[in-house]
PDB file of C-alpha atoms in Angstrom:
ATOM      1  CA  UNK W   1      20.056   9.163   4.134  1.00  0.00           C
ATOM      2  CA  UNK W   2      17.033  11.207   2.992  1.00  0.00           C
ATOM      3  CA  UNK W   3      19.059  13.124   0.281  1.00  0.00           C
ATOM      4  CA  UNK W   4      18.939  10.577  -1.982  1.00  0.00           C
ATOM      5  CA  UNK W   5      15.620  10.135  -1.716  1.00  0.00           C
ATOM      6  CA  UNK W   6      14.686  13.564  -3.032  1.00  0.00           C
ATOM      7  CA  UNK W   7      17.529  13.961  -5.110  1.00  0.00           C
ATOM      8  CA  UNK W   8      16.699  13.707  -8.955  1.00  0.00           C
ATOM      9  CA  UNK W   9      20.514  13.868  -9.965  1.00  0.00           C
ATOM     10  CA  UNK W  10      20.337  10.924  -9.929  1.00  0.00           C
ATOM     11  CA  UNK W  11      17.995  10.254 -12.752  1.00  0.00           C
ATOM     12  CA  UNK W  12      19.392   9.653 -16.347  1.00  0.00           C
ATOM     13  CA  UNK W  13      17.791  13.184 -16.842  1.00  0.00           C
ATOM     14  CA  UNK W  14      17.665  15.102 -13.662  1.00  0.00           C
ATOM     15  CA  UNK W  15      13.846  15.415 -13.470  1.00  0.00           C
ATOM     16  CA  UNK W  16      12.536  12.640 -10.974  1.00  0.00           C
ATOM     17  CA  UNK W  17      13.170  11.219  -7.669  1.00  0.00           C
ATOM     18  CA  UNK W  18      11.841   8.458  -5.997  1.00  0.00           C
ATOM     19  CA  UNK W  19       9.501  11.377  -3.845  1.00  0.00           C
ATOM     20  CA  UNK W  20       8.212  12.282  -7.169  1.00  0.00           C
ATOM     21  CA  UNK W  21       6.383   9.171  -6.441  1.00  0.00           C
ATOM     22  CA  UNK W  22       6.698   8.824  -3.026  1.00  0.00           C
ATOM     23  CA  UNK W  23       6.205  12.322  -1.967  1.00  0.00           C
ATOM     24  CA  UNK W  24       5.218  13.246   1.551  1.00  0.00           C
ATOM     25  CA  UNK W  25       8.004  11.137   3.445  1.00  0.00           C
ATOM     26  CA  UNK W  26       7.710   8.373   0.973  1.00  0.00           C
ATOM     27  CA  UNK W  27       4.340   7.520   1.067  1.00  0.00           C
ATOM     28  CA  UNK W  28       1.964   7.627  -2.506  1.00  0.00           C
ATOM     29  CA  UNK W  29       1.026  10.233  -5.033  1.00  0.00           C
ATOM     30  CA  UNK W  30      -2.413   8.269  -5.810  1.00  0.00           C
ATOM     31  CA  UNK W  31      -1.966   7.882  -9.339  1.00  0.00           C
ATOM     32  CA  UNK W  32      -0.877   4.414 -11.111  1.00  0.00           C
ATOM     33  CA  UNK W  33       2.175   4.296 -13.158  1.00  0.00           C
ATOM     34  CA  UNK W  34       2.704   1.634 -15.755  1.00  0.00           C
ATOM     35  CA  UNK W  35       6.288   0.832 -14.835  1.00  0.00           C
ATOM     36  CA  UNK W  36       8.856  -1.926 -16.157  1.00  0.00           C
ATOM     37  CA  UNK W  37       9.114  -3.434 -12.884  1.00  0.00           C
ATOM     38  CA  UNK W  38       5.829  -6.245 -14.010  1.00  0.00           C
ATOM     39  CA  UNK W  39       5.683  -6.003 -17.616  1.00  0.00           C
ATOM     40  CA  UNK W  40       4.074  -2.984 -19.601  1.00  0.00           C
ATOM     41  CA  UNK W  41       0.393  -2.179 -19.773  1.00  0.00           C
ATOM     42  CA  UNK W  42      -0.626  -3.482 -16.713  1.00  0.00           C
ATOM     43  CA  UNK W  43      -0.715  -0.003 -14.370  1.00  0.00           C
ATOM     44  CA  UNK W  44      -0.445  -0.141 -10.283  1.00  0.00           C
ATOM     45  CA  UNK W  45      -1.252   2.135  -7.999  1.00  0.00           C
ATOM     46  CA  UNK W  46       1.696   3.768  -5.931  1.00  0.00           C
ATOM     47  CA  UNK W  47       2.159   2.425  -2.620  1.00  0.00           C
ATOM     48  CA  UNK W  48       3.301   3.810   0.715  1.00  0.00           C
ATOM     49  CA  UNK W  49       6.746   2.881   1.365  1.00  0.00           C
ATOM     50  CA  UNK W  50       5.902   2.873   5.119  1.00  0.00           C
ATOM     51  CA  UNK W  51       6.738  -0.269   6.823  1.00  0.00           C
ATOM     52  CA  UNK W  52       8.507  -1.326   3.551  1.00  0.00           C
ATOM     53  CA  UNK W  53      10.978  -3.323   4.788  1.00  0.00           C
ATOM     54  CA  UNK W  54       8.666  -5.094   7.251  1.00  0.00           C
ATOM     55  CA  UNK W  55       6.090  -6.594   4.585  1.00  0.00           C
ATOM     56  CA  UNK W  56       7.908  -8.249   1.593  1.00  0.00           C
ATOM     57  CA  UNK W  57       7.866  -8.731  -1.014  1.00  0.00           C
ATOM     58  CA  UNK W  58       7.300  -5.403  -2.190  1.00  0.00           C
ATOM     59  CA  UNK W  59       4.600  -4.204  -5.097  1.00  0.00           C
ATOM     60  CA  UNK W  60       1.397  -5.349  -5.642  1.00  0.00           C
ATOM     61  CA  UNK W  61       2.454  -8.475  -7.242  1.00  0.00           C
ATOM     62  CA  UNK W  62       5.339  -9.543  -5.342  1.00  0.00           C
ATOM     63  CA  UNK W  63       7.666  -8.310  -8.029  1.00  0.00           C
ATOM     64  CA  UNK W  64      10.590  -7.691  -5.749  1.00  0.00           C
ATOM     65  CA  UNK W  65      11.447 -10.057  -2.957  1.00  0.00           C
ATOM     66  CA  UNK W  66      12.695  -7.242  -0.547  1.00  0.00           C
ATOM     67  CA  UNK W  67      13.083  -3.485  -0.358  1.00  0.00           C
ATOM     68  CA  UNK W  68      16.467  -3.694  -1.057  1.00  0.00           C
ATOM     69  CA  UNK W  69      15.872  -4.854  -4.648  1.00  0.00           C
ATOM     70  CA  UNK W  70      13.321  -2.673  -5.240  1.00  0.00           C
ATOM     71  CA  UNK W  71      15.287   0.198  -4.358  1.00  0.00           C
ATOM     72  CA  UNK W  72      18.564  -1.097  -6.816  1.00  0.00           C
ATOM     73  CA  UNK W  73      15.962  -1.824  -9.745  1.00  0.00           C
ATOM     74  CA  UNK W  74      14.197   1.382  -9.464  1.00  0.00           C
ATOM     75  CA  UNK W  75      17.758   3.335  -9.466  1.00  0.00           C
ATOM     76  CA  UNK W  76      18.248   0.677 -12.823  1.00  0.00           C
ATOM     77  CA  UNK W  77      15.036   0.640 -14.255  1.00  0.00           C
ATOM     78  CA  UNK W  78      13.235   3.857 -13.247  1.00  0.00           C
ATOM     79  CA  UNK W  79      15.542   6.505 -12.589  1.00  0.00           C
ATOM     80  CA  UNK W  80      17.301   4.840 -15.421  1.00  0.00           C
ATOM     81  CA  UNK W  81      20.805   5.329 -14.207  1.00  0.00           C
ATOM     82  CA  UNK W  82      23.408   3.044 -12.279  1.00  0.00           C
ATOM     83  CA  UNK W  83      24.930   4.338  -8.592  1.00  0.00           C
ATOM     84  CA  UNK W  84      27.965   4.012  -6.488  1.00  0.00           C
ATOM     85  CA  UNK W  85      26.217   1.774  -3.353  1.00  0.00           C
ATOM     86  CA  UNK W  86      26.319   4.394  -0.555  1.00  0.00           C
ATOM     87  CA  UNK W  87      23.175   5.705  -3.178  1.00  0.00           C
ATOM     88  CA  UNK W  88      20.902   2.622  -2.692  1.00  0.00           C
ATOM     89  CA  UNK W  89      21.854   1.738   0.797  1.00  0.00           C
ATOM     90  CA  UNK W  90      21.225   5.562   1.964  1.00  0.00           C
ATOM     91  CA  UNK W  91      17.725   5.234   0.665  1.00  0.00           C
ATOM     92  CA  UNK W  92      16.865   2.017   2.370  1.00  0.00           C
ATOM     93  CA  UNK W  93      18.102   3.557   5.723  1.00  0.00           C
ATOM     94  CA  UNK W  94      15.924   5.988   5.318  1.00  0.00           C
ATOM     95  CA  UNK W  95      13.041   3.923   4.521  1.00  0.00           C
ATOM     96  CA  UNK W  96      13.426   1.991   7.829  1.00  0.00           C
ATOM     97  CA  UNK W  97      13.506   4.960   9.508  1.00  0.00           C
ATOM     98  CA  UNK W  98       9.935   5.750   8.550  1.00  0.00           C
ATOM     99  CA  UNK W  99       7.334   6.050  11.108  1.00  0.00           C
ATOM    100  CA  UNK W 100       3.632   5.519  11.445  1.00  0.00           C
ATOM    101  CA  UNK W 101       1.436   9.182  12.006  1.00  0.00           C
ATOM    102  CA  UNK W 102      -1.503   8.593  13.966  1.00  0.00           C
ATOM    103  CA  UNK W 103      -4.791   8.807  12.415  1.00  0.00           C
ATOM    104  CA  UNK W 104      -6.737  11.484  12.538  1.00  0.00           C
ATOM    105  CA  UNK W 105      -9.762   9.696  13.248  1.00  0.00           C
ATOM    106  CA  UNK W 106      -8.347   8.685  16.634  1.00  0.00           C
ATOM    107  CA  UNK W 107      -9.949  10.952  19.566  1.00  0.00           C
ATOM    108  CA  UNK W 108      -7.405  11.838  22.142  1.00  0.00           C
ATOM    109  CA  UNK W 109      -5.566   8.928  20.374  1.00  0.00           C
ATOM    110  CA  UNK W 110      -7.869   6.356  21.193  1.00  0.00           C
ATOM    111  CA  UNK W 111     -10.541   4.855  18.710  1.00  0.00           C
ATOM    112  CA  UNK W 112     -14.017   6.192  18.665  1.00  0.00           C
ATOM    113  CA  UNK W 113     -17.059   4.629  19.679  1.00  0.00           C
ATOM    114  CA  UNK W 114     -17.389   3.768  16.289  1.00  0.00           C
ATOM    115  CA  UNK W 115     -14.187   2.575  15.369  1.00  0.00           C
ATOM    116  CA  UNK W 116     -14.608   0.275  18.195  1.00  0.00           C
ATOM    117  CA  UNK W 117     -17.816  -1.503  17.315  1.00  0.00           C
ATOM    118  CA  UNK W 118     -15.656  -1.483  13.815  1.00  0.00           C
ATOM    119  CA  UNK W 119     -13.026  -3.415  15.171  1.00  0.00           C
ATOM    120  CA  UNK W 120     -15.972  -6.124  16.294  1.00  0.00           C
ATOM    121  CA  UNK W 121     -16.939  -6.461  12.635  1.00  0.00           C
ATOM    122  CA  UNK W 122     -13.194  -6.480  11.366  1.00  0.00           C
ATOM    123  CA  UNK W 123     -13.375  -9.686  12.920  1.00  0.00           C
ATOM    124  CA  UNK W 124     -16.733 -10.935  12.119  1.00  0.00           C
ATOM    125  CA  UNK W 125     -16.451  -9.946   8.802  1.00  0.00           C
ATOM    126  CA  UNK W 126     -13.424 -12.239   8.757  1.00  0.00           C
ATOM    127  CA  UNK W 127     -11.021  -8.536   7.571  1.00  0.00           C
ATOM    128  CA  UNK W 128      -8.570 -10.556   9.814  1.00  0.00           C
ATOM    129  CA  UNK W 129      -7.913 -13.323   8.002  1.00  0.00           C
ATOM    130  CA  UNK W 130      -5.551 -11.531   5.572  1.00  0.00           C
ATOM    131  CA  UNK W 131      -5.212  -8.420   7.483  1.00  0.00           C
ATOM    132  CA  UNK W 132      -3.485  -9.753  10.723  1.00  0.00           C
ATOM    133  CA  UNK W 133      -3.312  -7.482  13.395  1.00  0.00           C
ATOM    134  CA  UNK W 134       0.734  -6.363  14.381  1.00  0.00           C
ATOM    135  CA  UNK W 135       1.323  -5.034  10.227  1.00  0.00           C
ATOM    136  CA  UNK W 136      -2.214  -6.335   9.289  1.00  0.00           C
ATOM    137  CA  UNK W 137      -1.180  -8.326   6.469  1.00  0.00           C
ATOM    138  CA  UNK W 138      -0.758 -11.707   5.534  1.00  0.00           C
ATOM    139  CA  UNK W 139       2.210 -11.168   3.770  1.00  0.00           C
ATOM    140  CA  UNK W 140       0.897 -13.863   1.214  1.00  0.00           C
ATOM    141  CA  UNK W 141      -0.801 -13.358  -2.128  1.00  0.00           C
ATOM    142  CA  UNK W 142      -4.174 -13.731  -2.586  1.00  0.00           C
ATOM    143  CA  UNK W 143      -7.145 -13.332  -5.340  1.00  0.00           C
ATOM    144  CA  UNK W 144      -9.777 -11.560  -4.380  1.00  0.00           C
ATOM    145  CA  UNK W 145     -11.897 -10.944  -7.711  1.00  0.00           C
ATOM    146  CA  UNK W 146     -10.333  -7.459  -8.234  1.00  0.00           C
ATOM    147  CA  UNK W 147      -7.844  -8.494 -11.177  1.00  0.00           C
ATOM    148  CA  UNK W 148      -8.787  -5.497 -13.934  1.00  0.00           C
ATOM    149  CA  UNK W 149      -9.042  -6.197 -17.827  1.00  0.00           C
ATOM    150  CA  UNK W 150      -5.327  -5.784 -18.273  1.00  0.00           C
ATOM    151  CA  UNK W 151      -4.091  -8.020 -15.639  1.00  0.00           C
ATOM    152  CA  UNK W 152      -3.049 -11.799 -15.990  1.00  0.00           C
ATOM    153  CA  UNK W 153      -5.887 -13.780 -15.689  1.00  0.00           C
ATOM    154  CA  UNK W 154      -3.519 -16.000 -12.848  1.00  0.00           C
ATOM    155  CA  UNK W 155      -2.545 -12.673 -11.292  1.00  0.00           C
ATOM    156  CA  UNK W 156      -2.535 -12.469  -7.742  1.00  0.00           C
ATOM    157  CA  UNK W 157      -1.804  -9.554  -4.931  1.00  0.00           C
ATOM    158  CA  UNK W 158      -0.291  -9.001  -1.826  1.00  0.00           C
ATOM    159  CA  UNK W 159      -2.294  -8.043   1.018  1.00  0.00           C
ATOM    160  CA  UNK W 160      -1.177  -4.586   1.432  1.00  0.00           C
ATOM    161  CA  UNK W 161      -0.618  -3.331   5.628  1.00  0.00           C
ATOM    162  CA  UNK W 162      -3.431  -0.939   6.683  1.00  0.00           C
ATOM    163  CA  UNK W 163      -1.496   1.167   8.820  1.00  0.00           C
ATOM    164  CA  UNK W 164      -1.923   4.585   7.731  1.00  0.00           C
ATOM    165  CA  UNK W 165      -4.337   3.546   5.312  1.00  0.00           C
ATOM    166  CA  UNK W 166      -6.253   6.777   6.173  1.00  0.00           C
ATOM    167  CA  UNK W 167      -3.716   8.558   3.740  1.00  0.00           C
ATOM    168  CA  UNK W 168      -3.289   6.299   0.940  1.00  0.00           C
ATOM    169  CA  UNK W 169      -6.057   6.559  -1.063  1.00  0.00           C
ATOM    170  CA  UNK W 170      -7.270   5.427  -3.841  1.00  0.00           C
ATOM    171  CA  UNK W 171      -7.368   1.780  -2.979  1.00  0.00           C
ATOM    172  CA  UNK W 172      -6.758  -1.752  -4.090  1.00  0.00           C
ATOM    173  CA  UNK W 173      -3.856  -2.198  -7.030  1.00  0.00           C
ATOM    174  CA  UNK W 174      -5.327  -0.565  -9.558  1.00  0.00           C
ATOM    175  CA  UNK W 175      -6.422   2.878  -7.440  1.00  0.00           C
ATOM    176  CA  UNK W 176      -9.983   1.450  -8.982  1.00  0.00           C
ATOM    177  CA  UNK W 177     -11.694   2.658  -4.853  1.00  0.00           C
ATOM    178  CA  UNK W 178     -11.761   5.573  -4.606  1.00  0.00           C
ATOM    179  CA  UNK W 179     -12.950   5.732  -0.782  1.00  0.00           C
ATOM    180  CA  UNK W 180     -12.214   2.630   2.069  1.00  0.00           C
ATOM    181  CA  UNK W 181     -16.181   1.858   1.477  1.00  0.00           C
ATOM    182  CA  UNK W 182     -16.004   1.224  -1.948  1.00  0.00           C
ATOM    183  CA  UNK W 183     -13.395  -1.188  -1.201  1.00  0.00           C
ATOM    184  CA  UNK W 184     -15.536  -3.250   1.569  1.00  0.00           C
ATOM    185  CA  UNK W 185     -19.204  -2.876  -1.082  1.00  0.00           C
ATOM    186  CA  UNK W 186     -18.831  -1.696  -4.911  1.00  0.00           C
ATOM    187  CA  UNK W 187     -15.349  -3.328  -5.033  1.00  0.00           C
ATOM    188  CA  UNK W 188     -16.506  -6.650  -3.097  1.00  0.00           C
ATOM    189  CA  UNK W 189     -20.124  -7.936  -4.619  1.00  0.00           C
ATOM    190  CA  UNK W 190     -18.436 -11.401  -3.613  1.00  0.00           C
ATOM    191  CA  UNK W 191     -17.415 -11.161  -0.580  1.00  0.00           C
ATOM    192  CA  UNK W 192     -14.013 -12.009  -1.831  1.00  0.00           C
ATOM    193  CA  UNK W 193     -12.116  -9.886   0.568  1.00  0.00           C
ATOM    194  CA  UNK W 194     -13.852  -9.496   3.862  1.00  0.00           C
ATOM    195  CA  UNK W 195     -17.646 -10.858   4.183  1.00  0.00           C
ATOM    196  CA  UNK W 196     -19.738  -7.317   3.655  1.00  0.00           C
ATOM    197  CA  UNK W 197     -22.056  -7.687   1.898  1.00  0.00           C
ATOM    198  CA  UNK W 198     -25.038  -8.406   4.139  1.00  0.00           C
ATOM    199  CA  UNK W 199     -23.775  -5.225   6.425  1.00  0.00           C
ATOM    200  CA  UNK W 200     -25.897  -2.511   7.356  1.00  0.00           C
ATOM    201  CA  UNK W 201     -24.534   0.962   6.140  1.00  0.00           C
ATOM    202  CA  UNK W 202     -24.095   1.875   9.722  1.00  0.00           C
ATOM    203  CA  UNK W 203     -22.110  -0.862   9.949  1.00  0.00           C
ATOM    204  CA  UNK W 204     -20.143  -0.631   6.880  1.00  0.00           C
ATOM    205  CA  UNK W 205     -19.671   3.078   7.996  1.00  0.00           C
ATOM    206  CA  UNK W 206     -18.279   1.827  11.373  1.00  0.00           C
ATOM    207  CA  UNK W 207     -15.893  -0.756   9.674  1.00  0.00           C
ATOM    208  CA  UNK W 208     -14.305   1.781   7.411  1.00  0.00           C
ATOM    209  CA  UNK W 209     -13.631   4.368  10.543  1.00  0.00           C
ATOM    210  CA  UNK W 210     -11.848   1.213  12.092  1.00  0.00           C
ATOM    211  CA  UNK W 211      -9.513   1.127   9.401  1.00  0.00           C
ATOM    212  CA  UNK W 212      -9.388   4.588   8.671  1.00  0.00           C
ATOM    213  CA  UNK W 213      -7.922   4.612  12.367  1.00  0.00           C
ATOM    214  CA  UNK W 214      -5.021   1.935  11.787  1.00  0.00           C
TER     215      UNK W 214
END
C-alpha cells in the first residue's frame, strides 16, 4: 500500500509523489503550495495526513469531503495523470494505517509539570471549544481573524487535529506561525482562537508545551 505513495511513476512526468509533499510517513514538508484543488493564488500550508481519514473534510478549506477524494483528485489534478483503482485505494490504506509518534516533550511518556498546568489553561483559555479532546477538533469551520490578503473575504477553516502538532510546523493555513506561541499571541491579538491574550508568558509557555505534547 505504501508504494504508491512514494512512487512518482505515477506522475504525468515521473518527478513527484504524494511524499514529495508528504514526506516523512505522510506528514508535511512546511512549505505552502498554491495548488488547483481551491482556486489559484490563494497558497496553503501542507498538512499532515495523519488521522486523515478520521477528520473530514480534508484541506484547510474543506475542499474535499473525504480522503478518498482527495486522494483521486490529487492523482487527477496534481500528479496530473489518471490510475487503474488498486492506485488510489492502495494509498488510502496506507493512510489509515498511519499512527500517532509520541511527543517528545512527554517525560517517561507522561506530560510534564508544565504541560499539565497547560492542560488547565487549554481549558480556561476556552482551546477546547474547537479543539475537542479524542482528535481535538471540531471538525467544523470556523473564522478566526487569520484569513491572509489573498483569501476570500467569506473564507473559513477547518480546525486542524493537534495530535502530533509538535512536528508540523509552521502553523495555521497559511504557515504564517512560525512557532505554537505565535499562534496563541502574534497570530491571536483578538482572542479569536483561544482567549490568550491576558496570559502571563509563563503561562503562554506552559500552554504551548501542552500542545506540543498532543
Amino acid at each position: 500500500c505504501e508504494f504508491y505513495f512514494h512512487d512518482a511513476t505515477i506522475c504525468l512526468e515521473g518527478w513527484q509523489s504524494c511524499a514529495s509533499c508528504h514526506p516523512g510517513d505522510a506528514r508535511a514538508d512546511g512549505l505552502n503550495w498554491d495548488l488547483l484543488n481551491d482556486g489559484l493564488g490563494n497558497p496553503k500550508n501542507t498538512k499532515s495526513l495523519l488521522l486523515a481519514h478520521k477528520t473530514p473534510p480534508t484541506m484547510s478549506l474543506g475542499v474535499r469531503d473525504s480522503v478518498e477524494a482527495a486522494v483521486q483528485a490529487g492523482i487527477e489534478h496534481i500528479l496530473f495523470t489518471k490510475q487503474p483503482e488498486e492506485v488510489a485505494s492502495s494509498i488510502n490504506e496506507y493512510l489509515k494505517s498511519l499512527k500517532p509518534v509520541p511527543s517528545p516533550y512527554l517525560v517517561h511518556g507522561k506530560l510534564s509539570d508544565a504541560a499539565q498546568r497547560g492542560k488547565k489553561l487549554f481549558i480556561r483559555a476556552s482551546c477546547v471549544d474547537c479543539h475537542v479532546p479524542g482528535l481535538y477538533t471540531d471538525l467544523r469551520p470556523h473564522d478566526v481573524g487569520t484569513r491572509a490578503s489573498y483569501d476570500r473575504p467569506a473564507d473559513e477553516f477547518y480546525t486542524p487535529t493537534l495530535i502530533e502538532v509538535w512536528r508540523t510546523a509552521p502553523y495555521l493555513h497559511d504557515g504564517s506561525a512560525a512557532t505554537m506561541c505565535d499562534v496563541v499571541t502574534t497570530c491571536n491579538p483578538h482572542d479569536e482562537h483561544g482567549e490568550t491574550s491576558k496570559l502571563t508568558q509563563q503561562e503562554i509557555d506552559d500552554l504551548c508545551t501542552y500542545v506540543l505534547s498532543l
